[in-house]
XYZ file of C-alpha atoms in Angstrom:
711
model
C -7.650 41.107 23.192
C -5.015 39.826 25.551
C -1.241 40.241 25.964
C 1.615 37.743 26.085
C 3.840 40.180 28.120
C 1.144 41.877 30.180
C 3.568 43.453 32.701
C 5.115 45.613 30.001
C 1.785 47.392 29.675
C 2.866 49.411 32.712
C 5.141 51.293 30.331
C 2.047 52.982 28.910
C 2.090 55.213 32.011
C 4.961 57.067 30.333
C 2.305 59.070 28.473
C 2.197 61.276 31.644
C 5.673 62.616 30.880
C 4.762 64.682 27.774
C 1.486 65.711 29.444
C 3.237 67.056 32.545
C 5.848 68.833 30.441
C 3.068 70.478 28.475
C 1.237 71.633 31.591
C 4.383 72.945 33.312
C 5.544 74.876 30.262
C 2.170 76.403 29.505
C 2.722 80.221 29.501
C 0.538 82.570 31.592
C -0.519 85.504 29.381
C -1.165 89.028 30.900
C -3.775 91.050 29.052
C -2.817 94.720 28.208
C -5.594 96.709 26.562
C -4.578 98.865 23.558
C -6.995 101.017 21.597
C -5.977 99.956 18.055
C -5.847 96.289 19.003
C -9.393 95.623 17.880
C -8.246 96.126 14.269
C -5.956 93.005 14.506
C -8.092 90.954 16.866
C -9.877 88.849 14.214
C -6.634 87.894 12.415
C -4.860 87.025 15.653
C -7.815 84.938 16.824
C -7.791 82.793 13.705
C -4.022 82.249 13.920
C -4.198 81.416 17.611
C -7.011 78.921 17.027
C -4.980 77.145 14.333
C -1.916 77.074 16.554
C -3.917 75.561 19.452
C -5.218 72.779 17.238
C -1.704 71.867 16.092
C -0.370 71.984 19.653
C -3.145 69.760 20.959
C -2.537 67.388 18.074
C 1.204 67.335 18.861
C 0.379 66.626 22.517
C -1.898 63.744 21.507
C 0.841 62.276 19.308
C 3.430 62.535 22.082
C 1.066 60.892 24.560
C 0.251 58.102 22.058
C 3.913 57.252 21.368
C 4.708 55.645 24.789
C 1.292 53.974 24.883
C 1.768 52.338 21.465
C 5.353 51.396 22.382
C 4.103 49.654 25.542
C 1.419 47.817 23.562
C 4.012 46.658 21.039
C 6.317 45.307 23.778
C 3.396 43.572 25.531
C 2.679 41.542 22.299
C -1.098 41.890 22.014
C -3.093 39.066 20.424
C -6.645 39.055 19.112
C -8.872 36.936 21.359
C -12.009 36.938 19.256
C -11.505 33.212 18.490
C -12.218 32.393 22.136
C -15.904 32.998 21.427
C -15.812 29.869 19.250
C -14.740 27.582 22.104
C -10.995 27.397 21.517
C -10.352 27.700 25.212
C -10.772 23.926 25.593
C -9.774 21.655 22.737
C -10.362 18.045 21.681
C -7.072 16.930 20.146
C -6.458 13.717 18.178
C -2.866 12.950 17.249
C -2.399 10.492 14.373
C 1.036 9.130 15.285
C 3.022 7.136 12.729
C 4.695 4.299 14.648
C 5.745 2.270 11.607
C 9.159 0.712 11.019
C 10.659 3.689 9.148
C 10.148 5.894 12.222
C 12.816 3.832 14.026
C 15.613 4.989 11.698
C 18.564 6.033 13.918
C 19.723 9.656 13.871
C 22.117 11.766 16.016
C 19.208 13.660 17.581
C 17.188 10.515 18.140
C 15.002 8.516 15.782
C 11.815 10.131 14.430
C 9.836 7.844 16.759
C 11.746 9.075 19.836
C 11.382 12.720 18.818
C 7.700 12.218 18.034
C 7.002 10.934 21.543
C 8.898 13.853 23.093
C 6.978 16.343 20.945
C 3.651 14.703 21.768
C 4.421 15.237 25.455
C 5.165 18.939 24.903
C 2.036 19.419 22.805
C -0.104 17.871 25.537
C 1.501 20.049 28.232
C 0.466 23.157 26.296
C -3.208 22.165 26.079
C -5.613 24.382 28.063
C -7.100 23.037 31.252
C -10.093 20.852 30.572
C -8.949 19.761 27.098
C -9.089 16.099 26.110
C -6.834 14.114 23.785
C -6.527 10.774 22.016
C -3.656 9.167 20.078
C -4.243 6.956 17.038
C -1.257 4.734 16.245
C -0.974 4.384 12.475
C 1.689 1.701 11.939
C 0.212 -1.490 10.481
C -3.453 -1.696 11.445
C -4.548 1.637 12.904
C -5.584 1.459 16.538
C -6.411 3.810 19.405
C -3.902 4.168 22.210
C -6.743 4.505 24.747
C -10.244 3.102 24.726
C -11.576 6.664 24.709
C -10.191 10.190 24.795
C -9.033 11.462 28.174
C -8.694 14.818 29.900
C -5.982 13.343 32.145
C -3.350 14.213 29.565
C -0.337 12.984 31.537
C -1.585 9.426 31.035
C -0.877 9.521 27.298
C 2.962 9.855 27.426
C 3.048 7.042 29.996
C 0.990 4.791 27.708
C 3.148 5.659 24.706
C 6.303 4.728 26.616
C 4.838 1.272 27.299
C 3.607 0.684 23.738
C 5.755 -1.218 21.235
C 6.137 0.247 17.777
C 4.411 -1.628 14.989
C 6.388 -2.452 11.867
C 3.736 -2.483 9.184
C 3.351 0.332 6.634
C 0.869 3.133 7.283
C -2.516 2.507 5.678
C -3.227 6.200 5.339
C -6.957 6.247 4.658
C -7.676 3.548 7.254
C -5.715 5.493 9.885
C -7.571 8.707 8.998
C -10.890 6.882 9.352
C -9.949 5.840 12.888
C -8.898 9.414 13.705
C -12.111 10.837 12.231
C -14.189 8.443 14.345
C -12.391 9.686 17.464
C -12.944 13.335 16.530
C -16.621 12.840 15.731
C -17.314 11.868 19.348
C -15.117 14.624 20.853
C -16.811 16.579 23.671
C -15.411 20.042 22.820
C -16.464 22.271 19.979
C -12.863 23.136 19.096
C -11.268 20.077 17.447
C -7.776 19.486 16.139
C -6.089 16.672 14.230
C -2.292 16.470 14.136
C -0.770 13.991 11.653
C 2.707 13.252 13.061
C 4.794 11.235 10.591
C 8.013 11.023 8.618
C 5.737 10.859 5.529
C 7.563 7.908 4.052
C 7.203 8.009 0.280
C 6.002 4.406 -0.038
C 3.064 5.217 2.267
C 2.107 8.708 1.061
C 3.190 8.974 -2.584
C -0.172 7.991 -4.054
C -1.913 10.679 -1.991
C 0.733 13.243 -2.948
C 0.221 12.338 -6.614
C -3.476 13.188 -6.366
C -5.137 9.995 -5.120
C -8.192 10.718 -3.012
C -8.244 10.382 0.765
C -11.977 9.886 1.369
C -11.558 9.758 5.137
C -9.838 13.166 5.219
C -12.427 14.622 2.843
C -15.199 13.465 5.182
C -13.289 14.743 8.217
C -13.072 18.254 6.784
C -16.871 18.275 6.391
C -17.493 17.708 10.087
C -19.172 20.516 12.000
C -17.533 22.334 13.569
C -14.681 22.011 11.098
C -11.523 20.659 12.780
C -8.095 22.237 12.480
C -5.674 19.850 10.712
C -1.884 19.997 10.901
C 0.692 17.957 8.969
C 3.639 17.562 11.366
C 6.634 16.294 9.358
C 9.527 14.674 11.216
C 12.776 14.563 9.276
C 15.363 11.789 9.384
C 19.057 12.016 8.501
C 19.284 8.337 7.504
C 18.917 7.781 3.764
C 21.310 4.846 3.224
C 19.841 1.433 3.996
C 20.416 -2.184 3.004
C 17.690 -4.779 3.437
C 16.807 -8.361 2.624
C 13.744 -7.891 0.446
C 12.860 -11.584 0.154
C 14.136 -15.096 0.744
C 12.120 -17.590 -1.310
C 12.123 -21.251 -0.332
C 12.175 -23.852 -3.100
C 9.710 -25.958 -1.054
C 7.422 -25.326 1.889
C 7.721 -28.875 3.253
C 10.656 -31.261 2.705
C 11.722 -34.771 3.667
C 14.730 -35.674 5.798
C 18.033 -35.158 3.963
C 16.166 -33.503 1.063
C 17.984 -30.278 0.021
C 15.967 -27.108 0.165
C 16.941 -24.034 -1.822
C 16.798 -20.462 -0.553
C 16.973 -17.630 -3.092
C 17.749 -14.293 -1.403
C 17.188 -10.823 -2.860
C 19.173 -7.989 -1.230
C 18.349 -4.346 -1.962
C 20.344 -1.135 -1.662
C 17.916 1.739 -1.038
C 20.578 4.448 -0.967
C 22.733 6.440 -3.368
C 26.118 4.968 -2.436
C 27.553 1.607 -3.611
C 28.329 -1.180 -1.156
C 31.278 -3.510 -1.576
C 31.866 -6.966 -0.113
C 28.730 -7.139 2.057
C 28.685 -10.303 4.209
C 25.527 -12.445 3.982
C 25.174 -15.309 6.478
C 22.979 -18.420 6.393
C 21.819 -19.690 9.781
C 19.880 -22.878 10.539
C 18.216 -23.308 13.930
C 20.275 -20.383 15.240
C 23.671 -21.747 14.155
C 25.668 -19.999 11.437
C 26.433 -22.366 8.545
C 28.152 -20.367 5.825
C 28.815 -16.845 4.553
C 28.751 -15.319 1.079
C 29.597 -11.799 -0.046
C 27.856 -9.483 -2.491
C 28.382 -6.066 -4.087
C 25.473 -3.669 -4.570
C 25.255 -0.717 -6.927
C 23.455 2.491 -5.860
C 19.728 1.732 -5.625
C 20.533 -1.732 -6.964
C 19.940 -5.279 -5.840
C 21.787 -8.585 -5.738
C 20.617 -12.196 -5.793
C 22.313 -14.977 -3.867
C 21.330 -18.629 -3.349
C 21.859 -21.110 -0.517
C 20.948 -24.774 -0.073
C 20.634 -26.831 3.077
C 19.298 -30.246 4.153
C 17.885 -31.006 7.587
C 18.482 -34.399 9.165
C 15.570 -34.593 11.619
C 11.800 -34.379 11.424
C 10.078 -31.308 12.860
C 10.066 -27.519 12.474
C 13.396 -25.899 11.625
C 14.338 -22.248 11.183
C 16.350 -20.782 8.306
C 17.668 -17.247 8.684
C 19.570 -15.075 6.228
C 21.405 -12.153 7.815
C 23.552 -9.385 6.333
C 26.060 -6.995 7.878
C 27.091 -3.489 6.992
C 24.575 -0.689 7.499
C 23.545 1.116 10.676
C 19.871 0.149 10.531
C 19.904 -3.518 11.514
C 16.148 -4.051 11.935
C 15.649 -5.186 8.325
C 18.978 -6.986 7.910
C 17.534 -10.456 8.531
C 14.882 -12.641 6.935
C 13.347 -15.553 8.843
C 11.641 -18.710 7.533
C 10.317 -21.937 9.025
C 10.764 -25.218 7.151
C 8.638 -28.221 8.019
C 10.586 -31.486 7.741
C 8.326 -34.525 7.589
C 8.551 -38.239 6.967
C 5.943 -38.092 4.216
C 2.949 -36.202 2.917
C -0.004 -38.364 1.874
C -1.751 -37.391 -1.369
C -4.719 -39.146 -2.999
C -4.865 -38.831 -6.815
C -8.324 -39.466 -8.247
C -7.961 -40.162 -11.990
C -11.092 -39.411 -14.013
C -9.672 -40.849 -17.244
C -7.107 -43.609 -16.554
C -4.909 -44.631 -19.492
C -3.462 -47.972 -20.503
C -0.200 -46.458 -21.731
C 2.409 -44.389 -19.915
C 1.434 -40.736 -19.386
C -1.943 -41.282 -21.107
C -4.082 -40.951 -17.971
C -5.531 -37.679 -16.677
C -3.366 -37.796 -13.519
C -0.201 -39.488 -14.867
C 1.821 -36.296 -15.377
C 0.795 -35.140 -11.919
C 1.959 -38.411 -10.349
C 5.324 -38.002 -12.066
C 5.659 -34.383 -10.866
C 4.847 -35.173 -7.244
C 7.188 -38.187 -6.964
C 10.117 -37.383 -9.291
C 12.736 -39.405 -7.348
C 10.586 -42.528 -7.236
C 9.767 -42.211 -10.943
C 13.468 -41.880 -11.770
C 14.427 -44.718 -9.368
C 16.758 -42.282 -7.614
C 18.262 -42.904 -4.185
C 16.772 -39.695 -2.742
C 13.476 -39.903 -0.890
C 10.289 -38.211 -2.108
C 8.363 -36.268 0.501
C 5.019 -37.018 -1.129
C 3.477 -40.479 -1.012
C 0.930 -41.048 -3.771
C -2.186 -43.219 -3.625
C -3.857 -43.323 -7.026
C -7.422 -44.535 -7.656
C -9.893 -44.608 -10.522
C -12.724 -42.134 -9.904
C -15.250 -44.900 -10.622
C -13.759 -46.973 -7.798
C -13.393 -44.201 -5.251
C -14.544 -45.301 -1.788
C -15.030 -43.510 1.512
C -12.138 -45.432 3.054
C -9.744 -43.964 0.452
C -9.953 -40.584 2.252
C -8.517 -41.936 5.487
C -4.985 -40.831 6.322
C -4.810 -38.450 3.357
C -3.789 -34.790 3.649
C -4.378 -33.672 0.061
C -6.857 -34.968 -2.525
C -6.453 -34.171 -6.240
C -9.252 -34.695 -8.765
C -8.063 -34.980 -12.378
C -10.767 -34.696 -15.077
C -13.373 -36.399 -12.862
C -16.823 -36.268 -14.437
C -18.745 -36.422 -11.131
C -18.522 -38.020 -7.691
C -20.821 -40.941 -6.982
C -23.016 -41.543 -3.919
C -22.056 -39.641 -0.773
C -18.468 -39.044 -1.902
C -19.089 -35.300 -2.289
C -20.344 -34.902 1.281
C -17.397 -36.936 2.568
C -15.029 -34.778 0.552
C -16.641 -31.652 2.029
C -16.067 -32.982 5.563
C -12.458 -33.762 4.665
C -11.773 -30.163 3.542
C -13.611 -28.551 6.465
C -11.480 -30.607 8.849
C -8.294 -29.062 7.389
C -7.626 -31.128 4.277
C -6.547 -29.676 0.925
C -8.284 -30.225 -2.407
C -7.100 -29.515 -5.978
C -9.604 -29.876 -8.826
C -8.310 -30.053 -12.417
C -10.836 -29.437 -15.164
C -11.025 -31.680 -18.206
C -13.145 -32.722 -21.184
C -15.039 -35.332 -19.135
C -16.307 -32.875 -16.482
C -20.103 -32.832 -16.218
C -20.728 -29.058 -16.190
C -24.268 -29.346 -14.840
C -23.151 -31.474 -11.897
C -20.136 -29.239 -11.179
C -22.287 -26.100 -11.132
C -25.343 -27.477 -9.337
C -23.717 -29.812 -6.801
C -20.020 -28.935 -6.581
C -20.371 -25.125 -6.758
C -23.966 -24.530 -5.570
C -23.883 -20.759 -6.232
C -20.862 -20.275 -4.008
C -22.048 -22.413 -1.094
C -20.330 -25.606 -2.232
C -16.728 -26.745 -2.348
C -15.810 -25.388 -5.774
C -14.307 -21.850 -5.776
C -16.154 -20.864 -8.981
C -18.703 -22.102 -11.446
C -17.765 -23.482 -14.886
C -19.042 -21.498 -17.880
C -17.723 -23.805 -20.556
C -14.731 -24.682 -22.704
C -12.844 -21.883 -24.447
C -10.309 -22.309 -27.237
C -7.587 -20.088 -28.640
C -9.125 -18.521 -31.762
C -5.801 -17.850 -33.460
C -2.526 -19.649 -33.910
C -1.229 -17.898 -30.773
C -2.154 -19.872 -27.619
C -3.162 -18.257 -24.352
C -0.293 -17.569 -21.947
C 0.057 -17.071 -18.216
C -0.202 -13.350 -17.478
C 3.136 -11.835 -16.519
C 2.745 -10.027 -13.198
C 4.317 -9.743 -9.770
C 3.266 -12.879 -7.880
C 2.516 -12.634 -4.158
C 0.881 -15.974 -3.305
C 3.107 -18.265 -1.174
C 2.777 -21.090 -3.708
C 3.776 -18.957 -6.716
C 6.097 -16.243 -5.359
C 9.083 -18.502 -6.105
C 8.487 -17.967 -9.849
C 9.003 -14.202 -9.771
C 12.617 -15.016 -10.563
C 13.042 -16.536 -14.023
C 15.480 -19.045 -12.540
C 12.504 -20.713 -10.879
C 10.896 -21.199 -14.286
C 9.416 -19.063 -17.054
C 5.689 -19.461 -16.564
C 4.917 -17.572 -19.791
C 6.440 -20.377 -21.871
C 3.403 -22.583 -21.225
C 0.817 -22.342 -24.031
C -2.900 -23.127 -23.634
C -4.972 -24.120 -26.671
C -8.073 -24.709 -24.535
C -9.219 -23.910 -21.015
C -12.349 -23.926 -18.894
C -13.756 -20.443 -18.393
C -14.426 -19.908 -14.695
C -17.426 -17.899 -13.513
C -16.123 -15.378 -10.958
C -19.085 -12.987 -11.151
C -20.232 -13.867 -7.625
C -17.837 -12.803 -4.885
C -17.517 -15.982 -2.871
C -14.092 -15.207 -1.424
C -12.140 -16.941 -4.216
C -8.747 -15.448 -5.101
C -6.693 -16.076 -8.265
C -3.214 -17.558 -7.958
C -2.357 -17.270 -11.662
C -4.166 -15.512 -14.500
C -4.270 -16.144 -18.260
C -3.618 -13.232 -20.573
C -7.220 -13.621 -21.786
C -8.483 -12.134 -18.509
C -9.608 -15.386 -16.888
C -8.107 -17.182 -13.854
C -5.931 -20.229 -14.424
C -5.796 -21.257 -10.753
C -8.369 -20.067 -8.221
C -8.266 -20.602 -4.446
C -10.980 -20.540 -1.783
C -10.913 -21.233 1.955
C -13.394 -23.749 3.346
C -13.317 -23.518 7.151
C -10.003 -25.136 8.183
C -9.119 -26.336 4.665
C -8.640 -24.856 1.200
C -9.637 -25.695 -2.362
C -7.717 -24.831 -5.560
C -9.519 -25.021 -8.921
C -7.540 -25.310 -12.163
C -9.009 -24.098 -15.470
C -6.777 -26.520 -17.376
C -6.082 -30.241 -17.315
C -3.313 -32.007 -15.415
C -2.262 -33.719 -18.664
C -1.123 -32.376 -22.036
C -4.530 -32.505 -23.771
C -5.313 -28.771 -23.497
C -1.841 -27.286 -22.992
C 1.869 -27.987 -22.817
C 1.952 -27.014 -19.130
C 2.875 -30.574 -17.948
C 5.789 -30.572 -20.410
C 7.400 -27.451 -18.909
C 10.357 -27.790 -16.487
C 8.569 -25.650 -13.891
C 5.560 -28.018 -13.775
C 7.290 -30.161 -11.120
C 8.057 -27.342 -8.619
C 4.703 -25.656 -9.340
C 2.682 -28.787 -8.537
C 4.803 -29.587 -5.510
C 4.420 -26.064 -4.143
C 0.638 -26.158 -4.628
C 0.408 -29.460 -2.745
C 2.763 -28.489 0.089
C 1.048 -25.101 0.415
C -2.285 -26.817 1.007
C -0.647 -29.248 3.428
C 0.635 -26.386 5.627
C -2.385 -24.060 5.605
C -4.137 -25.866 8.450
C -1.046 -25.327 10.621
C 1.266 -22.329 10.057
C 2.975 -20.801 7.022
C 6.703 -20.496 6.359
C 6.542 -16.876 7.542
C 4.154 -13.993 8.019
C 4.469 -10.222 8.167
C 4.899 -8.328 11.409
C 1.714 -6.546 12.432
C -0.502 -9.571 11.873
C -1.626 -11.763 14.767
C -0.935 -15.470 15.003
C -4.104 -17.288 13.890
C -4.393 -21.073 13.891
C -7.709 -22.806 13.169
C -8.133 -25.955 15.253
C -10.738 -28.674 15.843
C -13.536 -27.592 18.171
C -12.487 -30.164 20.775
C -9.297 -28.118 21.364
C -11.374 -25.287 22.875
C -9.969 -24.215 26.235
C -6.485 -25.641 25.649
C -3.708 -23.222 26.621
C -0.562 -22.587 24.573
C 2.567 -20.612 25.453
C 4.001 -18.166 22.904
C 7.651 -17.161 23.381
C 8.810 -14.062 21.477
C 12.266 -13.108 20.179
C 13.166 -11.422 23.475
C 12.314 -14.528 25.504
C 9.085 -13.058 26.914
C 6.135 -15.465 27.124
C 2.385 -15.080 27.033
C -0.378 -17.630 27.486
C -2.959 -18.040 24.709
C -6.208 -19.933 25.074
C -8.004 -21.686 22.220
C -11.496 -20.238 21.874
C -14.576 -21.590 20.146
C -15.545 -19.902 16.894
C -18.547 -21.359 15.095
C -18.107 -25.059 14.463
C -14.335 -24.920 14.980
C -11.821 -23.377 17.383
C -9.298 -20.581 16.962
C -5.969 -19.819 18.601
C -5.186 -16.127 18.207
C -2.535 -13.816 19.619
C -2.257 -10.014 19.779
C -0.488 -8.467 16.748
C 3.153 -9.527 16.448
C 5.367 -6.461 16.808
C 8.937 -7.651 16.151
C 10.513 -9.787 13.411
C 12.155 -13.080 14.325
C 11.465 -16.692 15.267
C 8.670 -17.375 17.781
C 7.921 -20.630 19.620
C 4.402 -21.924 20.238
C 4.383 -24.651 22.901
C 1.712 -26.938 24.325
C 2.916 -29.788 26.476
C 5.801 -31.533 24.710
C 4.840 -30.135 21.296
C 6.585 -27.031 19.943
C 5.897 -25.217 16.684
C 8.118 -22.514 15.200
C 6.758 -19.357 13.620
C 8.630 -16.757 11.569
C 7.748 -13.077 11.168
C 9.371 -10.555 8.841
C 9.059 -6.858 8.070
C 7.105 -5.603 5.095
C 9.891 -4.997 2.498
C 8.248 -1.732 1.388
C 9.142 -0.253 4.788
C 12.874 -0.578 4.119
C 12.903 2.239 1.571
C 13.254 5.119 4.014
C 12.973 7.901 1.416
C 10.424 10.484 2.640
C 8.169 12.681 0.565
C 9.955 15.966 -0.242
C 8.964 18.894 1.944
C 7.214 20.676 -0.937
C 5.002 17.689 -1.701
C 3.889 17.428 1.926
C 3.149 21.165 1.919
C 1.098 20.831 -1.259
C -0.819 17.926 0.234
C -1.541 20.004 3.341
C -2.704 22.955 1.232
C -5.014 20.659 -0.730
C -6.905 19.946 2.466
C -6.646 23.473 3.907
C -4.299 22.171 6.600
C -1.271 23.695 8.301
C 2.291 22.395 7.931
C 5.056 22.345 10.569
C 8.405 20.598 11.011
C 9.344 21.363 14.624
C 7.814 21.714 18.056
C 8.633 25.435 17.980
C 6.634 25.896 14.782
C 3.771 23.899 16.278
C 3.758 26.055 19.430
C 3.636 29.244 17.380
C 0.816 27.883 15.254
C -1.025 26.710 18.360
C -0.781 30.169 19.964
C -2.259 31.728 16.849
C -5.111 29.269 16.742
C -5.849 29.320 20.433
C -5.408 33.001 21.288
C -5.664 34.671 17.908
C -3.216 36.530 15.702
C -0.412 38.557 17.290
C -0.740 42.283 16.560
C 2.648 43.678 17.626
C 3.725 44.118 14.013
C 0.866 46.552 13.191
C 1.514 48.414 16.455
C 5.200 48.762 15.539
C 4.266 50.227 12.168
C 1.856 52.601 13.934
C 4.644 53.670 16.311
C 6.940 54.543 13.414
C 4.169 56.552 11.775
C 3.539 58.491 15.008
C 7.239 59.310 15.398
C 7.416 60.596 11.840
C 4.204 62.625 12.289
C 5.518 64.118 15.552
C 8.652 65.447 13.797
C 6.567 66.996 11.005
C 4.212 68.707 13.479
C 7.088 70.058 15.563
C 8.744 71.590 12.501
C 5.461 73.079 11.293
C 4.720 74.710 14.652
C 8.298 76.081 14.879
C 7.972 77.742 11.471
C 4.647 79.254 12.511
């Protein structure tokens, strides 16, 4: 046992006061012998003996009262837990540094308060303790390479670290924290989860979803102490730009590009006349205004045409709320003279729109087909598959195969080289496809070009055709069709389709699915290039897809998506690094990356296998970045994850329940943490039981005094 106010123990010396009073007042008795006294001697002896016992008991109570009072004031604590090694502690703090922690508040944002509290927690650690901080925003990462006992280093490192903006991947962050704890040098281990517990990050766990990493952590020996440290934020009202979808990823000069913007109100109050600005290359072009209902959204559209070739930035920005970090959305548009596409027709027709690739040619060059004055971005070269030569691949960026039965000679190996070098390939199935050749040579059990094997032709067994599955689309080539104004994909009907074999996990990902549970479009990366496989034809033989109004933008977006994948995308999310695959001969070349604040860093292209890779550290702030090498400059756009803009936290009770589920503590302030830490480190305070004991002694002393007086 130890005492928090040890000097007040001196008050226990007050027990001498009742003892001295007792000794000074003790009466001296003079013995007078009397003959008849022996008749009363036995009775008097028994009464005297009883009286002595009560007096000694009263003396003991009066001596105990000041001693217990002194103990109560000295705040004793049980120190038995020290035998388990809680003198020195290994502490891991899982610190949420995601976007929502930046929300402004009168007392400072949760991120600012978290860093202050971390400093106070570290100051209170016993000498010899070690600590580590795991930053949980975006991809979880350790603040230091290893835990340190020089605790003052951690606040300094935190002050120099930029907050990430990605959402918290809870289980991944807990895995990183558990790995740090498992190698901790001290027997006493603690994990503090410091977060605003944003609902979008934690709701699934609060609703009962498993956290395997935390389950495994609680099984470590010795079992660590876990604390859920909830930081509250006063900001609940927030406007954000949830998305800004481009009508095309690459355009020609003077070709209008559409931008469809979705603005969300995450709060409970309505917003009137909110200004929304369109900016191109940093210059403001025009402004529109919108009204948003509580927890509602608004859609607004812009169009713009660029007059010069190169990379151009488009930015949509809104005004109104106090949290400006998510009030802008950035995109990069590539303006080019032309995009070269080779159409390989496996079944040419003599009449208009009778060939396997005729509808596709019309969709990719609509202005040329309509003899319009506007210029098409895409330049088509169309060849019969039987006459395909190696020289036809030269100068092409995208190759499309339409119902090709098989490739002759060394065309397949040349096509493989074309894709690996950064070219794009789209393969449309059809009735003339040789399934054996496709599976054995084109697919080769996942080692070939084809994203999946072909099982065979499937037909709709009833009058109802198969439809495209209605779901939230996230692929860059299809996200534009989440809004029905981009086209109703479900209106296309499929009477027949090629069933794709996706049993082997070869890295292929579906772009669109049929409601029969099979992919309609499947994509796979092939070194620097990509391949898209279609389960349907490019003509109207198996479906009415080519007859739908959205067929033109869908095909154009697929082609332009493939044309930009070997360079950079229109935008990426903050938290991800810049990654550009390059030819191996670019190894060693240095590029300069300029961020939104004007700071620059030098990046070197490094060899990776049979190609080269340019990679940066994770991008931490949204905005337009510039990548320069010599006289060449590329623009890059980074945006926040839209899920982060909903600042609503988990209610206090749900966080408490989650903590109880894992036998963890729950606090909401540094004062509560310090009290909890004292209890864990030193033991439980015992002044309350001593106070109760003092009251009992006082009551007992009064009873004894009255009893003796009556006697």
